[in-house]
Coordinates of C-alpha atoms and ligand atoms in Angstrom, one line a residue:
M165 CA 122.5 -119.2 249.9
L166 CA 123.3 -117.8 253.3
H167 CA 126.6 -119.5 254.1
L168 CA 127.7 -119.3 250.8
L169 CA 127.7 -115.3 251.4
L170 CA 128.4 -115.3 254.9
L171 CA 131.3 -117.6 253.7
A172 CA 132.0 -114.7 251.1
A173 CA 131.9 -112.2 253.6
S174 CA 133.6 -113.7 255.8
L175 CA 136.9 -113.1 253.3
Q176 CA 136.5 -109.9 253.2
T177 CA 138.7 -107.2 253.9
A178 CA 138.4 -103.4 253.2
P179 CA 139.0 -103.6 249.6
D180 CA 142.0 -101.7 247.2
T181 CA 141.1 -99.3 244.5
A182 CA 143.1 -99.3 242.6
Y183 CA 143.5 -102.4 239.7
F184 CA 145.9 -104.9 240.4
Q185 CA 147.3 -109.0 239.1
Q186 CA 149.1 -111.5 241.2
G187 CA 152.3 -112.8 239.5
V188 CA 151.1 -116.5 239.0
A189 CA 153.6 -119.0 237.8
Y190 CA 153.1 -122.9 237.8
R191 CA 154.9 -125.6 237.1
I192 CA 153.2 -128.5 236.8
E193 CA 154.3 -132.7 236.5
A194 CA 151.4 -134.9 236.1
R195 CA 150.9 -138.9 234.9
L196 CA 147.6 -140.5 233.5
D197 CA 147.8 -143.9 234.9
E198 CA 145.0 -145.2 232.5
R199 CA 145.3 -148.8 234.2
A200 CA 144.9 -146.9 238.3
Q201 CA 142.2 -144.6 237.1
Q202 CA 143.9 -141.8 238.1
L203 CA 146.3 -138.4 238.0
D204 CA 149.6 -137.7 239.7
G205 CA 150.3 -134.6 240.0
R206 CA 153.1 -132.1 241.4
L207 CA 152.6 -128.8 241.2
Q208 CA 154.9 -126.0 242.0
L209 CA 153.6 -122.1 242.5
H210 CA 155.0 -118.9 242.1
Y211 CA 153.3 -116.6 243.8
R212 CA 153.8 -112.8 243.8
N213 CA 151.2 -110.9 246.0
E214 CA 151.2 -107.2 244.0
S215 CA 148.0 -106.0 246.4
K216 CA 148.8 -103.2 249.1
R217 CA 147.4 -106.4 252.0
Q218 CA 149.9 -108.6 253.6
L219 CA 148.1 -112.1 253.3
D220 CA 148.4 -115.1 255.8
T221 CA 146.7 -117.5 254.0
L222 CA 146.0 -118.5 250.3
W223 CA 142.7 -120.1 248.7
F224 CA 142.4 -122.7 246.3
H225 CA 139.5 -124.4 244.1
L226 CA 139.6 -128.2 243.9
H227 CA 137.3 -127.9 241.3
L228 CA 136.9 -131.6 240.6
N229 CA 135.2 -132.1 243.8
A230 CA 132.3 -130.9 242.7
F231 CA 131.2 -133.7 240.5
R232 CA 131.4 -136.7 243.6
P233 CA 128.6 -137.5 246.4
G234 CA 128.5 -134.9 249.4
S235 CA 129.5 -131.2 247.3
R236 CA 127.0 -128.5 247.1
W237 CA 127.2 -129.1 243.2
A238 CA 125.3 -132.7 244.3
E239 CA 123.7 -131.0 247.1
R240 CA 121.9 -128.4 244.8
D241 CA 120.9 -131.1 241.9
Q242 CA 119.0 -133.0 244.8
Q243 CA 117.1 -129.7 246.1
Q244 CA 116.8 -129.2 242.2
S245 CA 115.3 -132.7 242.0
R246 CA 118.3 -134.0 240.0
E247 CA 120.5 -136.5 240.7
R248 CA 124.0 -136.6 238.9
F249 CA 127.1 -136.9 241.3
Q250 CA 125.3 -137.4 244.7
N251 CA 125.2 -141.4 244.2
L252 CA 128.0 -142.4 242.2
R253 CA 130.3 -145.1 243.1
D254 CA 134.0 -145.5 243.1
P255 CA 135.5 -145.5 240.4
D256 CA 132.8 -143.3 238.7
Y257 CA 132.8 -140.2 240.9
A258 CA 135.1 -137.4 240.2
Y259 CA 138.4 -136.2 242.7
E260 CA 141.0 -134.5 243.6
R261 CA 143.4 -135.1 246.7
V262 CA 146.1 -132.9 248.4
T263 CA 148.5 -135.0 249.7
R264 CA 151.5 -132.9 251.0
I265 CA 151.8 -129.1 250.7
D266 CA 155.5 -127.7 250.6
A267 CA 155.2 -123.3 251.6
A268 CA 158.7 -121.6 251.7
G269 CA 160.2 -125.0 251.8
R270 CA 157.7 -125.6 255.5
R271 CA 155.7 -128.3 255.8
V272 CA 151.6 -126.8 255.7
V273 CA 148.0 -128.1 256.7
P274 CA 145.3 -126.9 254.5
S275 CA 142.0 -126.7 255.9
F276 CA 138.2 -127.4 254.0
P277 CA 136.0 -124.2 255.3
I278 CA 132.7 -125.7 254.0
A279 CA 133.2 -129.6 253.9
P280 CA 132.1 -131.6 253.5
D281 CA 132.1 -129.9 250.1
S282 CA 136.5 -129.4 248.9
T283 CA 136.3 -127.4 246.5
V284 CA 137.3 -124.7 248.2
M285 CA 140.6 -125.0 250.3
A286 CA 142.7 -122.5 252.5
V287 CA 146.5 -123.2 252.5
P288 CA 147.5 -121.0 255.9
L289 CA 151.4 -119.3 255.0
P290 CA 154.2 -119.9 257.4
R291 CA 155.1 -116.2 257.2
P292 CA 152.5 -113.8 256.2
L293 CA 152.6 -112.5 252.3
G294 CA 153.6 -108.9 252.4
P295 CA 152.8 -106.6 249.6
G296 CA 155.7 -107.4 246.6
D297 CA 156.6 -110.3 248.6
T298 CA 156.7 -113.7 246.7
I299 CA 156.3 -117.5 247.7
T300 CA 157.0 -120.5 246.2
L301 CA 154.6 -123.5 247.3
A302 CA 155.1 -127.5 246.7
L303 CA 151.8 -129.4 245.9
D304 CA 151.1 -133.1 245.2
W305 CA 147.6 -134.2 244.4
Q306 CA 145.7 -137.1 243.0
A307 CA 142.8 -136.6 240.5
R308 CA 140.0 -138.1 238.4
T309 CA 137.4 -137.0 236.2
S310 CA 133.5 -138.1 236.2
T311 CA 132.7 -141.2 234.2
T312 CA 129.3 -138.9 234.6
P313 CA 130.8 -135.7 232.3
R314 CA 130.2 -132.0 233.6
R315 CA 132.8 -129.5 231.5
Q316 CA 135.1 -132.6 232.3
G317 CA 134.9 -136.6 231.6
R318 CA 136.1 -139.7 230.7
R319 CA 134.9 -142.7 228.6
G320 CA 137.4 -145.7 228.3
R321 CA 140.6 -144.0 227.0
H322 CA 138.9 -140.8 226.4
W323 CA 139.6 -138.1 229.0
D324 CA 138.7 -134.5 229.1
F325 CA 140.5 -132.3 232.0
A326 CA 139.4 -129.4 233.0
Q327 CA 139.2 -127.9 237.1
W328 CA 142.1 -131.1 236.9
Y329 CA 145.0 -129.5 239.3
P330 CA 144.7 -127.0 242.7
R331 CA 143.7 -124.1 241.3
I332 CA 144.5 -120.9 242.7
A333 CA 141.8 -118.1 243.4
V334 CA 142.0 -115.1 242.6
F335 CA 142.3 -112.1 245.2
D336 CA 141.5 -108.8 243.3
R337 CA 140.4 -105.8 244.4
D338 CA 137.6 -107.6 246.5
G339 CA 139.5 -110.0 248.3
W340 CA 139.5 -113.3 247.6
Q341 CA 137.0 -114.8 245.2
V342 CA 135.9 -118.2 246.4
Q343 CA 133.0 -120.2 245.9
P344 CA 131.7 -123.6 246.0
L345 CA 131.4 -124.8 242.5
L346 CA 127.7 -124.6 241.8
P347 CA 125.4 -125.9 238.9
Q348 CA 124.6 -122.8 237.6
G349 CA 127.8 -120.4 237.6
E350 CA 131.1 -120.7 236.1
F351 CA 134.7 -120.1 236.9
Y352 CA 137.5 -117.1 237.1
G353 CA 140.9 -117.7 237.0
E354 CA 144.5 -116.0 237.9
F355 CA 146.4 -114.8 234.8
A356 CA 149.9 -117.3 235.0
D357 CA 152.3 -118.3 233.4
Y358 CA 152.1 -122.5 232.8
D359 CA 154.8 -124.9 232.1
V360 CA 153.1 -128.9 231.9
T361 CA 154.6 -131.7 231.3
L362 CA 152.5 -134.8 230.8
D363 CA 153.4 -138.3 231.1
L364 CA 150.9 -140.2 228.7
A365 CA 150.5 -143.7 227.5
A366 CA 153.0 -143.2 224.0
D367 CA 149.8 -143.9 222.2
Q368 CA 147.9 -140.6 223.1
V369 CA 146.5 -138.3 221.0
V370 CA 146.9 -134.6 223.4
G371 CA 145.1 -131.3 222.9
A372 CA 145.7 -128.6 225.3
T373 CA 146.5 -125.0 226.4
G374 CA 148.8 -124.1 225.4
V375 CA 151.9 -125.0 222.5
P376 CA 154.2 -127.9 222.9
V377 CA 157.0 -127.3 223.5
E378 CA 158.5 -130.6 223.7
G379 CA 157.6 -133.7 222.7
D380 CA 155.1 -135.7 220.7
P381 CA 151.4 -134.8 220.7
G382 CA 150.6 -137.4 218.2
W383 CA 148.9 -135.0 215.9
E384 CA 151.0 -136.5 212.9
R385 CA 149.9 -140.1 213.5
A386 CA 146.5 -139.1 214.5
A387 CA 146.3 -136.6 210.9
A388 CA 142.8 -137.4 208.7
V389 CA 144.9 -136.5 205.9
P390 CA 148.3 -138.4 205.8
G391 CA 151.5 -136.4 205.7
T392 CA 150.0 -133.0 207.1
R393 CA 152.4 -131.2 208.9
P394 CA 150.6 -129.2 212.3
M395 CA 151.8 -125.8 212.9
Y396 CA 153.2 -126.2 216.3
Q397 CA 154.8 -123.1 217.6
R398 CA 157.1 -124.8 219.4
E399 CA 159.1 -121.0 219.0
A400 CA 155.5 -119.7 220.3
Y401 CA 157.8 -118.4 224.1
T402 CA 161.1 -118.4 225.6
P403 CA 162.4 -121.5 225.8
R404 CA 162.8 -122.1 229.5
P405 CA 165.4 -124.8 231.3
A406 CA 163.8 -127.9 231.4
A407 CA 163.9 -128.0 235.1
R408 CA 162.0 -130.7 236.1
L409 CA 159.9 -131.3 240.0
G410 CA 161.3 -135.0 240.3
L411 CA 157.6 -136.1 239.8
L412 CA 158.3 -138.1 236.3
P413 CA 161.2 -140.0 235.4
A414 CA 163.8 -137.9 233.5
S415 CA 162.8 -140.1 230.5
P416 CA 159.1 -141.6 229.9
G417 CA 159.1 -145.6 230.1
N418 CA 158.6 -148.2 228.0
G419 CA 155.1 -147.2 225.9
R420 CA 155.2 -143.9 227.9
K421 CA 155.9 -140.6 226.6
H422 CA 156.6 -136.3 227.8
V423 CA 154.6 -133.9 226.3
R424 CA 155.9 -131.1 227.3
W425 CA 153.5 -127.8 227.2
R426 CA 153.7 -124.0 228.0
A427 CA 150.9 -121.6 227.8
V428 CA 151.7 -117.2 229.1
D429 CA 149.6 -115.0 230.0
V430 CA 146.4 -117.4 230.8
H431 CA 143.7 -117.8 233.7
H432 CA 143.6 -121.7 233.1
F433 CA 145.2 -125.2 231.6
A434 CA 142.7 -127.8 230.4
W435 CA 143.0 -130.5 228.0
T436 CA 142.0 -133.6 226.5
T437 CA 143.4 -136.9 225.4
S438 CA 142.4 -140.3 223.4
P439 CA 144.0 -142.5 221.2
D440 CA 141.6 -142.3 218.8
Y441 CA 141.2 -138.5 218.0
R442 CA 142.1 -137.5 214.2
Y443 CA 143.5 -134.3 213.3
E444 CA 143.0 -131.9 211.7
G445 CA 144.9 -128.4 211.3
G446 CA 144.9 -125.5 209.9
A447 CA 145.9 -121.4 210.2
R448 CA 145.0 -117.4 210.0
D449 CA 147.3 -114.8 210.2
E450 CA 149.8 -116.6 212.8
V451 CA 147.4 -118.2 214.9
A452 CA 147.4 -122.2 214.4
I453 CA 144.1 -123.7 214.7
H454 CA 144.0 -127.5 215.9
V455 CA 140.9 -130.0 215.7
L456 CA 140.6 -133.2 217.5
Y457 CA 137.5 -135.2 216.9
Q458 CA 136.7 -138.7 217.8
P459 CA 136.5 -141.1 214.8
G460 CA 133.8 -141.9 211.6
D461 CA 132.5 -138.0 212.6
T462 CA 131.4 -136.9 209.4
T463 CA 130.5 -133.5 210.8
W464 CA 134.0 -132.5 212.1
D465 CA 136.3 -133.8 209.2
E466 CA 137.1 -132.8 206.4
G467 CA 137.8 -129.3 206.9
V468 CA 134.9 -128.3 208.3
A469 CA 135.3 -127.4 212.0
V470 CA 138.7 -125.8 210.6
S471 CA 136.8 -123.9 208.7
R472 CA 134.4 -122.9 211.0
T473 CA 137.1 -122.0 213.5
A474 CA 139.0 -119.7 211.4
D475 CA 135.5 -117.9 210.3
M476 CA 135.5 -117.4 214.0
L477 CA 138.6 -116.1 214.7
A478 CA 137.5 -114.0 211.3
W479 CA 134.8 -112.4 213.4
Y480 CA 136.3 -112.0 216.4
D481 CA 138.8 -109.6 214.6
T482 CA 136.2 -107.7 213.4
I483 CA 134.7 -107.2 216.6
F484 CA 137.6 -107.1 219.3
G485 CA 141.1 -106.7 217.6
K486 CA 143.9 -109.0 216.9
F487 CA 143.7 -112.6 219.5
A488 CA 146.3 -112.7 222.4
W489 CA 147.3 -116.3 221.8
P490 CA 149.3 -118.6 219.3
Q491 CA 147.1 -121.4 218.8
I492 CA 143.1 -122.3 219.0
T493 CA 142.3 -126.2 219.9
N494 CA 138.7 -126.8 219.2
V495 CA 138.3 -130.4 220.4
H496 CA 135.4 -133.4 220.3
R497 CA 134.1 -133.9 224.0
I498 CA 132.2 -136.9 225.4
E499 CA 129.6 -134.1 226.9
G500 CA 127.2 -133.0 224.7
G501 CA 127.4 -128.3 224.7
G502 CA 130.6 -126.8 224.7
T503 CA 132.3 -125.2 228.0
E504 CA 135.1 -122.8 227.1
F505 CA 139.2 -122.2 227.9
P506 CA 141.7 -120.4 227.1
M507 CA 143.5 -121.4 223.2
M508 CA 141.0 -124.0 223.8
M509 CA 136.8 -124.7 223.1
M510 CA 135.8 -128.3 224.4
N511 CA 133.3 -129.0 222.2
G512 CA 130.1 -132.0 221.8
S513 CA 129.6 -130.8 217.7
A514 CA 131.0 -128.5 215.6
G515 CA 128.1 -126.3 214.7
A516 CA 129.1 -122.9 213.6
G517 CA 126.8 -121.6 216.2
L518 CA 128.5 -123.9 219.1
I519 CA 132.3 -122.9 217.7
M520 CA 130.9 -119.2 217.4
H521 CA 130.1 -119.3 220.7
E522 CA 132.6 -120.8 222.9
G523 CA 135.5 -119.7 221.1
G524 CA 134.2 -116.5 221.8
H525 CA 134.8 -117.0 225.1
N526 CA 138.7 -117.3 224.5
Y527 CA 137.9 -113.8 223.6
A528 CA 135.2 -112.4 226.7
H529 CA 136.4 -114.6 229.3
G530 CA 139.9 -115.3 228.1
I531 CA 141.2 -112.8 227.6
L532 CA 138.3 -109.7 228.9
A533 CA 139.1 -112.2 231.8
N534 CA 135.0 -111.5 234.2
N535 CA 134.2 -113.5 236.9
E536 CA 131.8 -116.1 235.8
W537 CA 130.2 -116.5 238.9
R538 CA 129.8 -112.9 239.8
E539 CA 128.7 -111.2 236.1
G540 CA 128.2 -114.3 234.2
W541 CA 126.2 -111.8 231.7
L542 CA 129.7 -110.3 231.2
D543 CA 130.4 -113.1 229.0
E544 CA 127.7 -115.3 228.7
G545 CA 125.4 -112.6 227.1
F546 CA 127.9 -111.3 225.7
V547 CA 129.0 -113.5 223.3
S548 CA 125.2 -114.9 222.9
F549 CA 124.7 -111.4 220.8
L550 CA 128.2 -111.7 219.4
T551 CA 127.1 -114.9 218.3
S552 CA 123.7 -113.8 217.1
W553 CA 125.3 -111.1 215.5
S554 CA 127.4 -112.8 212.9
A555 CA 124.8 -114.8 211.8
E556 CA 122.7 -112.0 211.3
A557 CA 126.0 -110.0 209.3
R558 CA 125.7 -113.7 207.1
G559 CA 122.4 -112.9 206.1
Q560 CA 121.1 -115.6 208.6
R561 CA 117.9 -114.1 210.9
G562 CA 118.7 -114.3 214.4
G563 CA 117.0 -116.1 216.9
W564 CA 116.1 -112.8 218.3
E565 CA 112.6 -112.9 218.1
R566 CA 112.6 -116.4 219.9
S567 CA 114.8 -114.9 222.4
L568 CA 112.5 -112.0 222.6
Q569 CA 109.4 -114.6 223.3
S570 CA 110.8 -116.5 226.5
I571 CA 111.8 -113.8 228.3
R572 CA 108.4 -112.3 228.0
Q573 CA 107.1 -115.6 228.8
L574 CA 109.4 -115.6 232.4
E575 CA 108.0 -112.0 233.5
Q576 CA 104.8 -112.9 233.1
A577 CA 104.9 -116.0 235.1
G578 CA 106.8 -113.8 237.7
Q579 CA 110.1 -115.4 237.5
A580 CA 112.4 -112.8 236.5
Q581 CA 115.3 -111.6 238.2
P582 CA 118.5 -109.2 237.8
V583 CA 120.5 -109.5 235.1
D584 CA 123.7 -109.0 236.8
L585 CA 122.7 -111.5 239.7
P586 CA 125.3 -114.2 240.6
G587 CA 124.5 -117.3 239.0
A588 CA 124.0 -118.6 242.3
E589 CA 120.9 -116.2 243.7
Y590 CA 118.5 -117.2 240.8
R591 CA 115.7 -119.3 242.0
N592 CA 116.8 -122.3 239.2
E593 CA 118.5 -123.6 236.6
R594 CA 116.3 -122.1 234.2
V595 CA 116.0 -118.3 235.2
Y596 CA 119.8 -118.8 235.7
S597 CA 120.1 -119.1 232.2
A598 CA 117.1 -117.3 231.0
M599 CA 119.1 -114.1 232.8
T600 CA 122.7 -114.1 231.9
Y601 CA 122.5 -115.4 228.4
T602 CA 118.9 -114.6 226.3
K603 CA 118.2 -111.3 228.2
A604 CA 121.2 -110.8 228.5
E605 CA 121.5 -110.9 224.8
L606 CA 118.8 -108.5 223.9
V607 CA 120.4 -106.1 226.5
F608 CA 123.5 -106.0 224.3
R609 CA 121.3 -106.0 221.3
M610 CA 119.1 -103.1 222.4
L611 CA 122.5 -101.2 223.3
R612 CA 123.6 -101.1 219.8
D613 CA 120.5 -99.7 218.6
V614 CA 121.1 -97.1 221.7
M615 CA 124.6 -96.4 220.7
G616 CA 124.3 -97.6 216.3
E617 CA 126.9 -99.7 215.1
T618 CA 129.7 -98.0 214.5
D619 CA 129.8 -96.7 217.5
L620 CA 129.3 -100.1 219.4
R621 CA 132.4 -101.8 217.4
A622 CA 134.9 -98.6 218.4
A623 CA 133.9 -99.0 221.6
L624 CA 134.1 -102.6 222.2
R625 CA 137.2 -103.0 220.2
R626 CA 138.5 -100.0 222.6
Y627 CA 137.3 -102.4 225.7
Y628 CA 139.5 -105.3 224.2
Q629 CA 142.4 -102.7 223.8
V630 CA 142.4 -101.2 227.2
N631 CA 141.7 -103.9 229.5
R632 CA 142.9 -107.6 227.2
L633 CA 144.9 -109.7 229.8
H634 CA 143.2 -107.9 232.2
H635 CA 140.2 -109.0 234.9
V636 CA 137.1 -107.3 233.9
R637 CA 134.1 -106.1 235.0
E638 CA 130.9 -104.1 234.5
E639 CA 132.0 -100.7 235.4
D640 CA 135.4 -101.9 232.4
L641 CA 133.1 -102.0 230.0
L642 CA 130.6 -99.3 230.4
A643 CA 133.9 -96.9 230.9
A644 CA 134.7 -97.7 227.4
L645 CA 131.2 -97.6 225.9
E646 CA 130.9 -94.1 227.5
E647 CA 133.7 -93.5 225.3
F648 CA 132.0 -93.6 222.5
H649 CA 128.5 -92.6 224.0
P650 CA 129.1 -89.2 226.2
E651 CA 125.7 -88.3 226.9
G652 CA 126.2 -91.5 229.3
L653 CA 124.8 -94.9 229.6
D654 CA 124.1 -95.6 233.4
W655 CA 120.5 -95.3 232.6
F656 CA 120.7 -97.9 230.3
F657 CA 123.1 -100.5 232.6
H658 CA 120.9 -99.6 235.4
Q659 CA 117.9 -100.6 234.4
W660 CA 118.3 -103.6 232.3
L661 CA 120.8 -105.5 234.5
H662 CA 120.2 -104.5 237.8
T663 CA 116.8 -104.0 238.0
T664 CA 113.8 -106.6 236.5
A665 CA 112.1 -103.3 234.9
T666 CA 109.6 -103.7 232.6
L667 CA 108.6 -102.0 229.3
D668 CA 105.9 -101.5 227.3
F669 CA 105.3 -99.4 224.1
S670 CA 101.6 -99.0 223.0
L671 CA 99.7 -97.1 220.4
G672 CA 97.2 -94.4 221.3
E673 CA 94.9 -92.4 219.5
I674 CA 95.7 -91.8 215.5
A675 CA 94.7 -88.6 213.5
A676 CA 94.9 -88.5 210.1
R677 CA 93.5 -85.3 208.3
Q678 CA 94.4 -84.6 204.7
R679 CA 94.7 -81.2 204.1
A680 CA 94.3 -78.1 202.0
D681 CA 96.8 -78.7 200.2
G682 CA 96.2 -82.6 199.8
R683 CA 99.3 -83.5 202.0
W684 CA 98.4 -85.2 206.0
D685 CA 98.5 -84.0 209.0
V686 CA 98.8 -87.0 211.3
A687 CA 99.0 -87.2 214.9
I688 CA 100.5 -90.1 216.7
E689 CA 100.1 -90.9 220.4
V690 CA 102.7 -93.6 221.4
K691 CA 102.6 -94.3 225.3
R692 CA 104.5 -96.6 227.5
Q693 CA 104.4 -98.8 230.9
G694 CA 106.2 -99.8 233.1
D695 CA 109.2 -98.7 235.0
A696 CA 111.9 -98.9 232.2
W697 CA 112.6 -96.7 229.2
M698 CA 114.5 -96.3 226.4
P699 CA 114.0 -94.7 222.6
V700 CA 111.5 -95.8 220.5
T701 CA 111.5 -96.1 216.8
V702 CA 108.3 -95.7 215.0
Q703 CA 107.3 -96.3 211.5
V704 CA 104.5 -94.6 210.2
G705 CA 104.0 -96.0 206.3
S706 CA 107.2 -96.3 205.1
G707 CA 109.4 -93.2 207.2
R708 CA 110.7 -94.0 210.4
Y709 CA 110.8 -91.6 213.3
R710 CA 113.0 -91.5 216.7
L711 CA 111.5 -90.6 220.0
T712 CA 113.6 -89.9 222.5
S713 CA 111.1 -88.0 225.4
M714 CA 110.6 -90.0 228.9
D715 CA 107.3 -89.5 229.0
A716 CA 104.4 -91.6 229.8
R717 CA 102.5 -90.2 226.8
Q718 CA 104.5 -88.5 223.6
W719 CA 102.3 -87.1 220.6
L720 CA 104.5 -87.6 217.5
P721 CA 103.2 -85.4 214.4
L722 CA 103.6 -85.8 210.7
V723 CA 102.9 -84.2 207.7
L724 CA 102.8 -87.0 205.0
P725 CA 102.1 -86.7 201.2
E726 CA 99.9 -89.8 201.5
R727 CA 97.9 -91.2 204.3
P728 CA 100.1 -93.5 206.2
A729 CA 98.9 -97.1 206.0
E730 CA 100.0 -98.9 208.8
V731 CA 101.8 -97.8 212.1
V732 CA 104.3 -99.6 213.9
I733 CA 106.1 -99.3 216.9
D734 CA 109.8 -100.9 217.3
P735 CA 109.3 -102.0 213.6
E736 CA 112.7 -104.0 213.7
A737 CA 111.7 -105.9 217.5
V738 CA 114.7 -104.5 219.3
L739 CA 112.9 -103.7 222.8
I740 CA 112.3 -106.3 225.3
E741 CA 109.0 -105.2 225.8
S742 CA 106.5 -107.3 227.9
D743 CA 103.2 -107.1 225.5
V744 CA 103.8 -106.7 221.7
T745 CA 100.1 -107.4 220.3
N746 CA 99.6 -103.4 221.2
N747 CA 102.4 -102.6 218.7
R748 CA 100.8 -102.2 215.3
R749 CA 97.5 -100.6 213.8
Q750 CA 96.8 -100.7 210.4
L751 CA 95.0 -97.3 209.7
Ligands
ZN296 ZN1 129.0 -119.4 227.2

């Protein structure tokens, strides 16, 4: 890991302290040649430096280059005895090749500082870009997705395009956020305005981040219910004149079509295409819902995926507030599982939990844009929690118990690492996923217990209101939470996110003696081991009591009408405890 850290360190300069966001606009023209299995693209990037520092280099990610031999990703797979991309041959592996870069009208030559991995590209500027300055870059590139899918892919005429264009890296308060794409850890993006024209075979059906402002995405022809009138939202954004970049002809060739998309305030633009897609649509409030699924699938059809997507929007409306964009597209991708993109999710199935999770990322990561490879818990653990909470709110038993058990096992095996580590620093993918998703989900659940549901809901709405369409990090969430919990939550964040401290409450002595008046004097000793601390609920008979002292030994003295039959520590099993066998006693 040392080499990665050194790279990151070399890119850091003194941090700006105040929040800022670089001004970015992409105009893209791209042509998919299915026979040559290649996409040819031209991109014009407007970049405005809103920081207080002078920039002499712009950094880009070419993430498709992870899915080919020689990448850091492939190397990491091998280290962990896995093989996905290292031995893929032409034409199966993915690539992203930049063939020309002009910066402010001058040809520039990029460098690849971590070659042979080419997921990170440095573009030197012909003149330094001072605070407030703008520069325009023009890039030509060629790209292909891989036949072994991983958050992108292709099979026959079905192409899932993500991370498919040279993507400007984020420059934020901590400097350039540059990182090779690895199996552990995902993405971080700069908010931008996208204007994307795709040149495709006329029979292709397309779904994308954004709205189709010109041309036919093919939805009506693909409609599962004939006569469907999709909610295109063509007027969602102010029209822009169709200035062309010159890669595509003014009108599409024979058997081709142009579809032009706009998306504003998104940090990525993903798209998918297959001539076989079936289309179903719907809406919730003003948000259009588009579903594209593979033919013959009876788990997505008849409105199931559409209504689960609408349920997802409804739930997050109650958590955060209004969705930020005019549409959401839910597509049936080649790979199993799911991946989040702004205004879009690519899912391997139409499971309600999966849609709730990936859709939740449109809020946590899409609208509240954290750096996933650095603070994965801030979206993965968060949406895992919100997904389980939505199931619980519908009366289903959350999967909490299973999650608690798996974390307990990992702790007992000595494998636990802090929740807030950068993804690449976990010892393996299992621990990465257990800490980033599972333990973080349980930490959010404990937070709900500490704050109470009403205050947590108010704080999450505040977090969304203050930070929507911004980059976020731990301190932004903490600030919003502490507005509604003025006692402070630093202690909670510190021990549960930054350490591997463990917690174990157990029952000690219990004394019960009947008084002269017939009632019972009951005294219960609650012991605490481990370096972590939490307020804890104790159930005595049918009554519940809260202990909030940090003492290692506490006494709970009670006068009860009857002798209690049972004492239980943490009856709802909210706490991440290393041993729960010592929590319950019959009297
Ligand atoms: Zn996720």
